[in-house]
PDB file of C-alpha atoms in Angstrom:
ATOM      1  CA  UNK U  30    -126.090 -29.762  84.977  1.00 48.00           C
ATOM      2  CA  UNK U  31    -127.948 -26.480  84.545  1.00 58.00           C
ATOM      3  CA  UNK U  32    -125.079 -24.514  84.027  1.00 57.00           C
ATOM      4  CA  UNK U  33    -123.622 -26.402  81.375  1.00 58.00           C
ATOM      5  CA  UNK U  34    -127.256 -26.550  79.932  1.00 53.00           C
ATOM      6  CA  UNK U  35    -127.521 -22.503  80.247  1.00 63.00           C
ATOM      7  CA  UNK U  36    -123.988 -22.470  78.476  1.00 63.00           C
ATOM      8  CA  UNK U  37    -125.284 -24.511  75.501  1.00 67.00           C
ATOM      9  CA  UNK U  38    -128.455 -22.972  74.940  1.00 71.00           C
ATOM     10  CA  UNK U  39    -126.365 -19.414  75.269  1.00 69.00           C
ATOM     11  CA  UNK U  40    -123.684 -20.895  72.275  1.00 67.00           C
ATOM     12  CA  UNK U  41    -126.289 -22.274  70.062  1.00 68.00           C
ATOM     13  CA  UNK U  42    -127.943 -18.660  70.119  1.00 72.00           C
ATOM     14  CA  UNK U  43    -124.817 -16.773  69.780  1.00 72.00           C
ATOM     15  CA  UNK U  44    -124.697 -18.997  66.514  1.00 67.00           C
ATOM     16  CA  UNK U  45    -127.564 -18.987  65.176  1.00 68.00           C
ATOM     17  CA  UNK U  46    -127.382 -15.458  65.066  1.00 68.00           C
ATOM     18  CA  UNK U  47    -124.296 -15.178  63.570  1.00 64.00           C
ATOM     19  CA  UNK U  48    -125.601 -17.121  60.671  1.00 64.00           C
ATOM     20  CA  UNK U  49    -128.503 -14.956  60.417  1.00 61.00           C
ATOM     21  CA  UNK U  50    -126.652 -11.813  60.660  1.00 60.00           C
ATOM     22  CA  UNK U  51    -123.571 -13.478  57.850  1.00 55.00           C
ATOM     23  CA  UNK U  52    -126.828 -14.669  55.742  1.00 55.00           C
ATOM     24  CA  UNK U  53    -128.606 -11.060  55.779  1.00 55.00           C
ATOM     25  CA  UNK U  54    -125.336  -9.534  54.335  1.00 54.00           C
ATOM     26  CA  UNK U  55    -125.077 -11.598  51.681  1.00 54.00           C
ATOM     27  CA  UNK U  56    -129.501 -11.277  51.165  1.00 58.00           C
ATOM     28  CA  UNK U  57    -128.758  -7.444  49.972  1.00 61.00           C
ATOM     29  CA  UNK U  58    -128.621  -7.436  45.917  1.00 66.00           C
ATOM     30  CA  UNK U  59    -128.146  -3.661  44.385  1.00 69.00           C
ATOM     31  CA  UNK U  60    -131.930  -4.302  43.763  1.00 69.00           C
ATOM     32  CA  UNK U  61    -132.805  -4.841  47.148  1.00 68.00           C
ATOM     33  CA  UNK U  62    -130.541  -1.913  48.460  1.00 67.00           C
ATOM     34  CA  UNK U  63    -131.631   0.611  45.648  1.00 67.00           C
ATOM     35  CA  UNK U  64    -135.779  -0.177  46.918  1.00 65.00           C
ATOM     36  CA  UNK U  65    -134.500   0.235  50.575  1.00 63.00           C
ATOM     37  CA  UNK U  66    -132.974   3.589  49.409  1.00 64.00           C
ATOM     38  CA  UNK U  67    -135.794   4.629  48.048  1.00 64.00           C
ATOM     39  CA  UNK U  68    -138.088   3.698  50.759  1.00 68.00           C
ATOM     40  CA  UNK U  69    -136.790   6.952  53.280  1.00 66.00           C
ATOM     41  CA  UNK U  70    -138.327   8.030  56.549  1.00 71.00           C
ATOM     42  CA  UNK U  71    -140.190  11.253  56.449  1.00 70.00           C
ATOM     43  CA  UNK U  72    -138.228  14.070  57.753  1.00 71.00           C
ATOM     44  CA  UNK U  73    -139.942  17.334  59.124  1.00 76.00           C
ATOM     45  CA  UNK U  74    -140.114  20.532  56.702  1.00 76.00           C
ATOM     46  CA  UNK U  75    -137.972  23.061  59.197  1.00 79.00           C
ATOM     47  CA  UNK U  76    -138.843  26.937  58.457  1.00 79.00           C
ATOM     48  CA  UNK U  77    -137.969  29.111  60.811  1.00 83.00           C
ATOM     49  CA  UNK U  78    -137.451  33.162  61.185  1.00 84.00           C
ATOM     50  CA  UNK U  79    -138.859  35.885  58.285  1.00 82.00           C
ATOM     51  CA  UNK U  80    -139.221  35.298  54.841  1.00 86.00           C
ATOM     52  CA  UNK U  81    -137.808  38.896  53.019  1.00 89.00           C
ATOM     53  CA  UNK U  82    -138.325  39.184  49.497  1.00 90.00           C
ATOM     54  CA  UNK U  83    -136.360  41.264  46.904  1.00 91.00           C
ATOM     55  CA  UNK U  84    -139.541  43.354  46.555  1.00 92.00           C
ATOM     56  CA  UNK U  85    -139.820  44.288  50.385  1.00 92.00           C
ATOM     57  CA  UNK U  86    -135.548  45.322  50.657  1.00 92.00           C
ATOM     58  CA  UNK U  87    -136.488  47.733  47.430  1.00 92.00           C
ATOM     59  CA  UNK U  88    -139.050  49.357  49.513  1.00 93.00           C
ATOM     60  CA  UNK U  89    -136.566  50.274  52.147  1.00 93.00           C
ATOM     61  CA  UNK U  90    -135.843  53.823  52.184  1.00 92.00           C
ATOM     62  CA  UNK U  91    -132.851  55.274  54.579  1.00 93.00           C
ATOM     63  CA  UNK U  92    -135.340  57.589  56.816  1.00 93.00           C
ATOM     64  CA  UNK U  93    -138.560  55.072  57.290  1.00 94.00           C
ATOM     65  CA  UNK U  94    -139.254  54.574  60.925  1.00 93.00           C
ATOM     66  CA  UNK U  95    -139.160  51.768  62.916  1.00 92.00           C
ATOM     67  CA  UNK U  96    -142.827  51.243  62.270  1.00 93.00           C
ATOM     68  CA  UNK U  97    -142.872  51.509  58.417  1.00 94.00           C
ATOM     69  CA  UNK U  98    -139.672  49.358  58.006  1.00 93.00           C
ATOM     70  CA  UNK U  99    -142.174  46.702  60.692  1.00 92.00           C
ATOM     71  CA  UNK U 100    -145.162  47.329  57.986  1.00 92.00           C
ATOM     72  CA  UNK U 101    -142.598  46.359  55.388  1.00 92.00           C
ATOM     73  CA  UNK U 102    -140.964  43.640  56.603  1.00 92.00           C
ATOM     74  CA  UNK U 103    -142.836  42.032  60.033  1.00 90.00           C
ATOM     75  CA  UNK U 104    -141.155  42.165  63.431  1.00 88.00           C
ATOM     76  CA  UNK U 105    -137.701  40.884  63.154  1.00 85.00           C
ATOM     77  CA  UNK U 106    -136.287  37.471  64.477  1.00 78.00           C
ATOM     78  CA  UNK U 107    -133.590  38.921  66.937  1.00 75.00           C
ATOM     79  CA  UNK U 108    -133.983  41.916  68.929  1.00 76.00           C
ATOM     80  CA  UNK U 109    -130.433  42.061  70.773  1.00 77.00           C
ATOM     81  CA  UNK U 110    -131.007  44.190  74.048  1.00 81.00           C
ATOM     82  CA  UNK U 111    -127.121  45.605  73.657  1.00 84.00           C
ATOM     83  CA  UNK U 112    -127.841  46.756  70.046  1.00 84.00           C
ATOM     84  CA  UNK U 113    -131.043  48.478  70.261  1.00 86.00           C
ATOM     85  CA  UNK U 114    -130.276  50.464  66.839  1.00 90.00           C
ATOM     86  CA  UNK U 115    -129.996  47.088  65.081  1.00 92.00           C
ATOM     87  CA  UNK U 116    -132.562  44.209  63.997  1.00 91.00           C
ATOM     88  CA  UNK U 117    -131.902  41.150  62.102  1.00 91.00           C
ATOM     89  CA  UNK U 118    -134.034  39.168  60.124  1.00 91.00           C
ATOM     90  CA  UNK U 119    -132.920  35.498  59.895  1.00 89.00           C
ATOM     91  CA  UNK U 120    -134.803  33.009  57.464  1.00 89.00           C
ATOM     92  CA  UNK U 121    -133.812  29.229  57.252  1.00 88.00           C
ATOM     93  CA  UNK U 122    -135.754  26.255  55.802  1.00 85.00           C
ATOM     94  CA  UNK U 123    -134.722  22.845  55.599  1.00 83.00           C
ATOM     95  CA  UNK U 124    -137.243  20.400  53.410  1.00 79.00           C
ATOM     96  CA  UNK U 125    -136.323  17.047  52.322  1.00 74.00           C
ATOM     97  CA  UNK U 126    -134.859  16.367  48.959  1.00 71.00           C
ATOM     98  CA  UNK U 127    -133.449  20.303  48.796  1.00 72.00           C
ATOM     99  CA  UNK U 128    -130.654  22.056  49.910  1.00 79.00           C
ATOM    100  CA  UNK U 129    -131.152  24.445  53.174  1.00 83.00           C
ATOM    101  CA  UNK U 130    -131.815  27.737  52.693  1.00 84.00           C
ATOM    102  CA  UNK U 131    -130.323  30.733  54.873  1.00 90.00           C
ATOM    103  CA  UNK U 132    -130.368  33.873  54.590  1.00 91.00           C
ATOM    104  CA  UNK U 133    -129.765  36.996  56.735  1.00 92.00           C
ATOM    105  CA  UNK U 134    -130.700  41.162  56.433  1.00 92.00           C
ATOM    106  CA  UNK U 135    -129.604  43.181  59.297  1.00 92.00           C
ATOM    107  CA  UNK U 136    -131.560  46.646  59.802  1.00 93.00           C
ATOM    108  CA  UNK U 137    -129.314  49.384  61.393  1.00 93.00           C
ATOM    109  CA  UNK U 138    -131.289  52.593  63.112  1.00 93.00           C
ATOM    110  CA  UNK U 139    -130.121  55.698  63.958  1.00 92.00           C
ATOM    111  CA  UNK U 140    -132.158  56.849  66.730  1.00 90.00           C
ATOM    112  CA  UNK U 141    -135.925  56.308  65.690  1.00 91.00           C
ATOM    113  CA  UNK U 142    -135.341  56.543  61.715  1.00 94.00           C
ATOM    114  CA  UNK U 143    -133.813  53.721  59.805  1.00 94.00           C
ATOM    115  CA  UNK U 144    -130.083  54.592  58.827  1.00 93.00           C
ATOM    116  CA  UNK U 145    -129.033  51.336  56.334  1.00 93.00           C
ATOM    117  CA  UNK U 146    -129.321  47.922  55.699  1.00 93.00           C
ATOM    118  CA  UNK U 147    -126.657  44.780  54.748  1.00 94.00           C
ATOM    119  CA  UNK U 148    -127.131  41.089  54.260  1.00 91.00           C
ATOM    120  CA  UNK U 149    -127.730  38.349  51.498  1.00 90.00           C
ATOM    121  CA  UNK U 150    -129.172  38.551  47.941  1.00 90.00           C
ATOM    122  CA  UNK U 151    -132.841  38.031  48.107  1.00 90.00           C
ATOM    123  CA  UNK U 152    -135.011  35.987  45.814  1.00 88.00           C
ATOM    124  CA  UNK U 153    -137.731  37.428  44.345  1.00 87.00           C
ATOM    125  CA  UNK U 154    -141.344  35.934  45.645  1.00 85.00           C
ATOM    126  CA  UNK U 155    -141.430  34.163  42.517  1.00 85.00           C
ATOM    127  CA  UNK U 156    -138.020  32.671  42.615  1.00 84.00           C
ATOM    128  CA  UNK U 157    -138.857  31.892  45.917  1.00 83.00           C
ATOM    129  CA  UNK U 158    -141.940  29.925  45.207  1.00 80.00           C
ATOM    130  CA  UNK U 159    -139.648  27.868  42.329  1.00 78.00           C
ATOM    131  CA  UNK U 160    -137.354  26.803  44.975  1.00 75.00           C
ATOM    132  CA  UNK U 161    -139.952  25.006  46.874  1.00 73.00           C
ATOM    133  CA  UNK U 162    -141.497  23.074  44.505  1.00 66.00           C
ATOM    134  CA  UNK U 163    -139.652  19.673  44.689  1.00 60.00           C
ATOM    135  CA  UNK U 164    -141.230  17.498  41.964  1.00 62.00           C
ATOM    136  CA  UNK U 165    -139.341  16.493  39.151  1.00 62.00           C
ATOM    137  CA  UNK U 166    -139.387  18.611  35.958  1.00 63.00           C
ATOM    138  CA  UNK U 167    -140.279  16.309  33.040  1.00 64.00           C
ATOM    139  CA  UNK U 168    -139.460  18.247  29.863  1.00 68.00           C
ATOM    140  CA  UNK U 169    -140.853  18.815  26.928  1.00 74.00           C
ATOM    141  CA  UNK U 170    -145.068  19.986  28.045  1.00 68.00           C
ATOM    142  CA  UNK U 171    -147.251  17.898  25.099  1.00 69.00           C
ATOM    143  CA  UNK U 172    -148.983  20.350  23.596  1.00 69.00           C
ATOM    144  CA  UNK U 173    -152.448  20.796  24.994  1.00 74.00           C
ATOM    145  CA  UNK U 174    -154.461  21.159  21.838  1.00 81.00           C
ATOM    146  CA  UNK U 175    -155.745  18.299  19.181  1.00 79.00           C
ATOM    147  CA  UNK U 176    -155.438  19.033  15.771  1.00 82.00           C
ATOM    148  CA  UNK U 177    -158.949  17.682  13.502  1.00 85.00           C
ATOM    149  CA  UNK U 178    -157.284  14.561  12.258  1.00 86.00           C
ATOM    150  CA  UNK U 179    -156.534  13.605  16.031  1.00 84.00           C
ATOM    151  CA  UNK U 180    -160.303  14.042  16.899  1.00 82.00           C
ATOM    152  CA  UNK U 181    -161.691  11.834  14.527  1.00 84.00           C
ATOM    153  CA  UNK U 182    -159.945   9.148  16.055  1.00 83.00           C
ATOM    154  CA  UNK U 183    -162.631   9.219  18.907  1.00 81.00           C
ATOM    155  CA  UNK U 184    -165.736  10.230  17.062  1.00 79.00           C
ATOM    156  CA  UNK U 185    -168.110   7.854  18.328  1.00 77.00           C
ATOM    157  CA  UNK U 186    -169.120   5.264  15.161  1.00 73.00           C
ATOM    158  CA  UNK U 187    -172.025   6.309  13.343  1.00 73.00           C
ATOM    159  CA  UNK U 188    -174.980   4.174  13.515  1.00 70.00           C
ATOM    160  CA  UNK U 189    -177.849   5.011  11.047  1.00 68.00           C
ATOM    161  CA  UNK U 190    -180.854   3.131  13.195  1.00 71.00           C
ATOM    162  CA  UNK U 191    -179.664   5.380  15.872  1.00 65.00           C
ATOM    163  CA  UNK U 192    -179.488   8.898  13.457  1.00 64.00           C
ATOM    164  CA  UNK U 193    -183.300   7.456  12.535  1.00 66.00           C
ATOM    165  CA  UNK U 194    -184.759   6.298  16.512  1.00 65.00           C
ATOM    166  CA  UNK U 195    -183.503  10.094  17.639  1.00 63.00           C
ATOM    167  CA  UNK U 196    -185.153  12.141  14.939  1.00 64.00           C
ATOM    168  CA  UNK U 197    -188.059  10.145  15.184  1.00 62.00           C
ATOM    169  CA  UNK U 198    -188.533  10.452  18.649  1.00 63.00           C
ATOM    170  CA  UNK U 199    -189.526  14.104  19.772  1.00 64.00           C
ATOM    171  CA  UNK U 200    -189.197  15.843  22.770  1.00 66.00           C
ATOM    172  CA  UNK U 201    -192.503  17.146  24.717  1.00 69.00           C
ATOM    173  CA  UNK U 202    -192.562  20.901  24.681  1.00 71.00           C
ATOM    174  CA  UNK U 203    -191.959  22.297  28.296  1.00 70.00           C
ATOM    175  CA  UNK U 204    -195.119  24.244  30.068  1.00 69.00           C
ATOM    176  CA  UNK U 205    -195.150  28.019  29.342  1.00 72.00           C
ATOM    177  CA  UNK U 206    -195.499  28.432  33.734  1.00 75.00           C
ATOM    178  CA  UNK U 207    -194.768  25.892  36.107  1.00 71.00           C
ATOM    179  CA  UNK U 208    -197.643  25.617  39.328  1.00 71.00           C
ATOM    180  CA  UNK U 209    -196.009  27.673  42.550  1.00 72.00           C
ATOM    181  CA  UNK U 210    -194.737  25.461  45.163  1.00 75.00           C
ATOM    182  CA  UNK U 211    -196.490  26.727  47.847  1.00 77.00           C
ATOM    183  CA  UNK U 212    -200.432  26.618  47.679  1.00 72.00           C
ATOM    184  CA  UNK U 213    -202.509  29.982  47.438  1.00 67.00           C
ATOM    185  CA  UNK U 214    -204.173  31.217  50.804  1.00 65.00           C
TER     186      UNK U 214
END
């Protein structure tokens, strides 16, 4: 008798969640799935490697050595031990909500002196910045200043027992010296 009890219980639970799984399908409206959409899981902002802006590749001058071209643009990402005369700056980011960034410059040295340099189009710091900033643009900006007509609308109402209770009360005139803090010794 307990196995056939065991096989019950084990076919009622199969079903019931069959129908729970069959009803949940049929729960999700567009509604429902466009909230669930928008409801995502954070997702960790990835940066890795050097940053090179246009500014810092138009200081590079064929001739700087190792330790200007360093000043210029930090210790690169890859040092390869075969290629000695060669560094390589590498710069990814990958943020939520924008497409990853990569971009490459390779360094070549002859000797001690740098000889050229290849690799992507850099942004300038500025366009740089723009990229980054992930809110949504709104528009038209309101314009920031209120014309006369606009401020009367809040002028506080006038209220002539009030004009006549502030000029009749006065202030007390403040004293010319005020006593030290400290007594005298």
């Amino acid at each position: 008798m307990p196995a056939i009890f065991q096989r019950r219980s084990w076919l009622l639970a199969a079903a019931v969640a069959a129908t729970l799984c069959l009803g949940a399908c049929s729960g999700f409206s567009d509604r429902t799935r466009g909230a669930l959409a928008a409801v995502t899981p954070y997702k960790v902002e990835v940066v890795q490697g050097n940053f090179v802006s246009k500014e810092q590749v138009a200081a590079l001058k064929p001739g700087m050595s190792r330790q200007q071209v360093r000043e210029i643009l930090g210790t690169s990402l890859l040092n390869d031990v075969f290629h000695a005369n060669r560094w390589d700056y590498v710069f990814t980011i990958r943020r939520q909500g924008v497409e990853p960034q990569e971009r490459r410059l390779t360094v070549f040295f002859n000797g001690e002196l740098m000889d050229r340099f290849q690799g992507d189009e850099m942004p300038s710091e500025e366009e740089f910045v723009a990229t980054l900033d992930t809110r949504k643009k709104t528009g038209k900006v309101p314009p920031l200043e209120a014309t006369e007509d606009e401020l009367k609308k809040f002028a506080p109402a006038k209220d002539p027992k009030a004009d006549a209770a502030a000029s009749a009360t006065t202030v007390p005139p403040l004293p010319a010296a005020y006593p030290p803090l400290e007594a005298a010794r």
